[in-house]
Amino acid sequence: AKFLMRADDYSDLILNSVALGFLIEVDNMLFAAVTSDRCKLQVEHCQPLKVRGLSYNWDTQTRLFTSALIICAVLLELWSYAKPHGKLEVGDRLACLCQVTGPTCLAAQILGGLP
């Protein structure tokens, strides 16, 4: 759930969590609302499928690829914070929003308080 990690504040995190919960449960709600009682009983009496476990050997090439993928993801996330107009710069500019002062204040720049 990438969008949970990208939430900038708690309200976004809560809203995205509720949306994820809905997406996880929507199939159960549709099944309960659309199918007949007879069909529900048939599904309830079905035997579970048995699937053999997949045994996967993590060879050196797979470990290197996985490590490289993780490193790229971490670097991309760090870049999104440190790039020009990234999350750190926007956060610094919004930190003084209520006072409309300071050289990095976004509100002061928008309202014309700073050149």
PDB file of C-alpha atoms in Angstrom:
ATOM      1  CA  ALA A   1       0.000   0.000   0.000  1.00  0.00           C
ATOM      2  CA  LYS A   2       2.212   2.743  -1.305  1.00  0.00           C
ATOM      3  CA  PHE A   3      -0.390   5.415  -0.745  1.00  0.00           C
ATOM      4  CA  LEU A   4      -0.287   4.733   3.011  1.00  0.00           C
ATOM      5  CA  MET A   5       3.453   5.425   3.074  1.00  0.00           C
ATOM      6  CA  ARG A   6       3.023   8.612   1.064  1.00  0.00           C
ATOM      7  CA  ALA A   7       0.532  10.186   3.479  1.00  0.00           C
ATOM      8  CA  ASP A   8       1.844  13.570   4.550  1.00  0.00           C
ATOM      9  CA  ASP A   9      -0.214  13.898   7.719  1.00  0.00           C
ATOM     10  CA  TYR A  10      -2.381  11.864  10.067  1.00  0.00           C
ATOM     11  CA  SER A  11      -5.675  12.818   8.448  1.00  0.00           C
ATOM     12  CA  ASP A  12      -4.476  11.506   5.059  1.00  0.00           C
ATOM     13  CA  LEU A  13      -3.203   8.337   6.730  1.00  0.00           C
ATOM     14  CA  ILE A  14      -6.558   7.721   8.437  1.00  0.00           C
ATOM     15  CA  LEU A  15      -8.526   8.445   5.262  1.00  0.00           C
ATOM     16  CA  ASN A  16      -6.301   6.164   3.183  1.00  0.00           C
ATOM     17  CA  SER A  17      -6.540   3.412   5.816  1.00  0.00           C
ATOM     18  CA  VAL A  18     -10.339   3.559   5.732  1.00  0.00           C
ATOM     19  CA  ALA A  19     -10.250   3.422   1.918  1.00  0.00           C
ATOM     20  CA  LEU A  20      -7.954   0.394   2.043  1.00  0.00           C
ATOM     21  CA  GLY A  21     -10.273  -1.315   4.526  1.00  0.00           C
ATOM     22  CA  PHE A  22     -13.190  -0.689   2.185  1.00  0.00           C
ATOM     23  CA  LEU A  23     -11.296  -2.136  -0.775  1.00  0.00           C
ATOM     24  CA  ILE A  24     -10.433  -5.232   1.224  1.00  0.00           C
ATOM     25  CA  GLU A  25     -14.046  -5.799   2.321  1.00  0.00           C
ATOM     26  CA  VAL A  26     -15.959  -4.727  -0.797  1.00  0.00           C
ATOM     27  CA  ASP A  27     -15.910  -8.248  -2.297  1.00  0.00           C
ATOM     28  CA  ASN A  28     -17.457  -9.728   0.871  1.00  0.00           C
ATOM     29  CA  MET A  29     -20.150  -7.034   0.891  1.00  0.00           C
ATOM     30  CA  LEU A  30     -20.974  -7.652  -2.772  1.00  0.00           C
ATOM     31  CA  PHE A  31     -21.104 -11.421  -2.215  1.00  0.00           C
ATOM     32  CA  ALA A  32     -23.491 -10.978   0.734  1.00  0.00           C
ATOM     33  CA  ALA A  33     -25.699  -8.532  -1.156  1.00  0.00           C
ATOM     34  CA  VAL A  34     -25.872 -10.159  -4.601  1.00  0.00           C
ATOM     35  CA  THR A  35     -25.807 -13.944  -4.156  1.00  0.00           C
ATOM     36  CA  SER A  36     -28.782 -16.038  -3.142  1.00  0.00           C
ATOM     37  CA  ASP A  37     -28.946 -17.977   0.118  1.00  0.00           C
ATOM     38  CA  ARG A  38     -28.703 -21.244  -1.817  1.00  0.00           C
ATOM     39  CA  CYS A  39     -25.481 -20.130  -3.514  1.00  0.00           C
ATOM     40  CA  LYS A  40     -24.055 -18.960  -0.185  1.00  0.00           C
ATOM     41  CA  LEU A  41     -24.724 -22.401   1.319  1.00  0.00           C
ATOM     42  CA  GLN A  42     -23.042 -24.112  -1.627  1.00  0.00           C
ATOM     43  CA  VAL A  43     -19.966 -21.933  -1.259  1.00  0.00           C
ATOM     44  CA  GLU A  44     -19.928 -22.517   2.497  1.00  0.00           C
ATOM     45  CA  HIS A  45     -19.924 -26.306   1.990  1.00  0.00           C
ATOM     46  CA  CYS A  46     -17.085 -26.269  -0.528  1.00  0.00           C
ATOM     47  CA  GLN A  47     -13.858 -27.876   0.555  1.00  0.00           C
ATOM     48  CA  PRO A  48     -10.841 -25.582   0.684  1.00  0.00           C
ATOM     49  CA  LEU A  49      -8.341 -25.890  -2.123  1.00  0.00           C
ATOM     50  CA  LYS A  50      -5.004 -27.376  -1.197  1.00  0.00           C
ATOM     51  CA  VAL A  51      -2.003 -25.895  -2.926  1.00  0.00           C
ATOM     52  CA  ARG A  52       1.505 -27.198  -2.559  1.00  0.00           C
ATOM     53  CA  GLY A  53       3.835 -24.720  -0.997  1.00  0.00           C
ATOM     54  CA  LEU A  54       6.275 -23.137  -3.353  1.00  0.00           C
ATOM     55  CA  SER A  55       9.833 -23.754  -2.322  1.00  0.00           C
ATOM     56  CA  TYR A  56      12.024 -21.015  -3.665  1.00  0.00           C
ATOM     57  CA  ASN A  57      15.780 -21.054  -3.539  1.00  0.00           C
ATOM     58  CA  TRP A  58      17.225 -17.584  -3.073  1.00  0.00           C
ATOM     59  CA  ASP A  59      20.290 -17.803  -5.245  1.00  0.00           C
ATOM     60  CA  THR A  60      22.938 -15.104  -5.431  1.00  0.00           C
ATOM     61  CA  GLN A  61      21.483 -13.431  -8.513  1.00  0.00           C
ATOM     62  CA  THR A  62      18.042 -13.101  -6.895  1.00  0.00           C
ATOM     63  CA  ARG A  63      19.539 -11.678  -3.713  1.00  0.00           C
ATOM     64  CA  LEU A  64      21.566  -9.135  -5.678  1.00  0.00           C
ATOM     65  CA  PHE A  65      18.537  -8.101  -7.723  1.00  0.00           C
ATOM     66  CA  THR A  66      16.374  -7.770  -4.610  1.00  0.00           C
ATOM     67  CA  SER A  67      19.060  -5.759  -2.826  1.00  0.00           C
ATOM     68  CA  ALA A  68      19.483  -3.458  -5.834  1.00  0.00           C
ATOM     69  CA  LEU A  69      15.714  -2.958  -6.023  1.00  0.00           C
ATOM     70  CA  ILE A  70      15.526  -2.040  -2.329  1.00  0.00           C
ATOM     71  CA  ILE A  71      18.458   0.368  -2.641  1.00  0.00           C
ATOM     72  CA  CYS A  72      16.824   2.046  -5.659  1.00  0.00           C
ATOM     73  CA  ALA A  73      13.541   2.413  -3.765  1.00  0.00           C
ATOM     74  CA  VAL A  74      15.280   3.981  -0.757  1.00  0.00           C
ATOM     75  CA  LEU A  75      17.253   6.373  -2.960  1.00  0.00           C
ATOM     76  CA  LEU A  76      14.113   7.382  -4.831  1.00  0.00           C
ATOM     77  CA  GLU A  77      12.326   8.121  -1.562  1.00  0.00           C
ATOM     78  CA  LEU A  78      15.272  10.149  -0.258  1.00  0.00           C
ATOM     79  CA  TRP A  79      15.401  12.068  -3.536  1.00  0.00           C
ATOM     80  CA  SER A  80      11.688  12.927  -3.270  1.00  0.00           C
ATOM     81  CA  TYR A  81      12.459  14.650   0.028  1.00  0.00           C
ATOM     82  CA  ALA A  82      15.716  16.365  -0.965  1.00  0.00           C
ATOM     83  CA  LYS A  83      14.952  17.470  -4.543  1.00  0.00           C
ATOM     84  CA  PRO A  84      14.109  21.101  -5.326  1.00  0.00           C
ATOM     85  CA  HIS A  85      10.488  21.723  -4.284  1.00  0.00           C
ATOM     86  CA  GLY A  86      10.588  18.352  -2.485  1.00  0.00           C
ATOM     87  CA  LYS A  87       8.856  17.448   0.741  1.00  0.00           C
ATOM     88  CA  LEU A  88      11.542  18.975   2.973  1.00  0.00           C
ATOM     89  CA  GLU A  89      11.463  22.333   1.186  1.00  0.00           C
ATOM     90  CA  VAL A  90       7.671  22.437   1.092  1.00  0.00           C
ATOM     91  CA  GLY A  91       7.541  21.505   4.778  1.00  0.00           C
ATOM     92  CA  ASP A  92       9.966  24.323   5.661  1.00  0.00           C
ATOM     93  CA  ARG A  93       7.907  26.802   3.680  1.00  0.00           C
ATOM     94  CA  LEU A  94       4.650  25.737   5.281  1.00  0.00           C
ATOM     95  CA  ALA A  95       6.084  25.727   8.812  1.00  0.00           C
ATOM     96  CA  CYS A  96       5.770  29.511   9.086  1.00  0.00           C
ATOM     97  CA  LEU A  97       2.399  29.768   7.333  1.00  0.00           C
ATOM     98  CA  CYS A  98       0.623  31.257  10.320  1.00  0.00           C
ATOM     99  CA  GLN A  99       3.145  34.094  10.837  1.00  0.00           C
ATOM    100  CA  VAL A 100       3.646  35.103   7.180  1.00  0.00           C
ATOM    101  CA  THR A 101       7.308  35.952   7.822  1.00  0.00           C
ATOM    102  CA  GLY A 102      10.704  34.540   7.030  1.00  0.00           C
ATOM    103  CA  PRO A 103      12.799  34.017   3.908  1.00  0.00           C
ATOM    104  CA  THR A 104      11.341  30.590   3.139  1.00  0.00           C
ATOM    105  CA  CYS A 105       7.708  31.381   3.974  1.00  0.00           C
ATOM    106  CA  LEU A 106       5.397  30.331   1.164  1.00  0.00           C
ATOM    107  CA  ALA A 107       2.545  32.556   2.343  1.00  0.00           C
ATOM    108  CA  ALA A 108       4.803  35.617   2.463  1.00  0.00           C
ATOM    109  CA  GLN A 109       5.949  34.932  -1.090  1.00  0.00           C
ATOM    110  CA  ILE A 110       2.395  34.439  -2.353  1.00  0.00           C
ATOM    111  CA  LEU A 111       1.012  37.491  -0.533  1.00  0.00           C
ATOM    112  CA  GLY A 112       3.901  39.677  -1.596  1.00  0.00           C
ATOM    113  CA  GLY A 113       5.576  40.078   1.780  1.00  0.00           C
ATOM    114  CA  LEU A 114       8.953  39.062   0.360  1.00  0.00           C
ATOM    115  CA  PRO A 115      10.611  39.996  -2.920  1.00  0.00           C
TER     116      PRO A 115
END
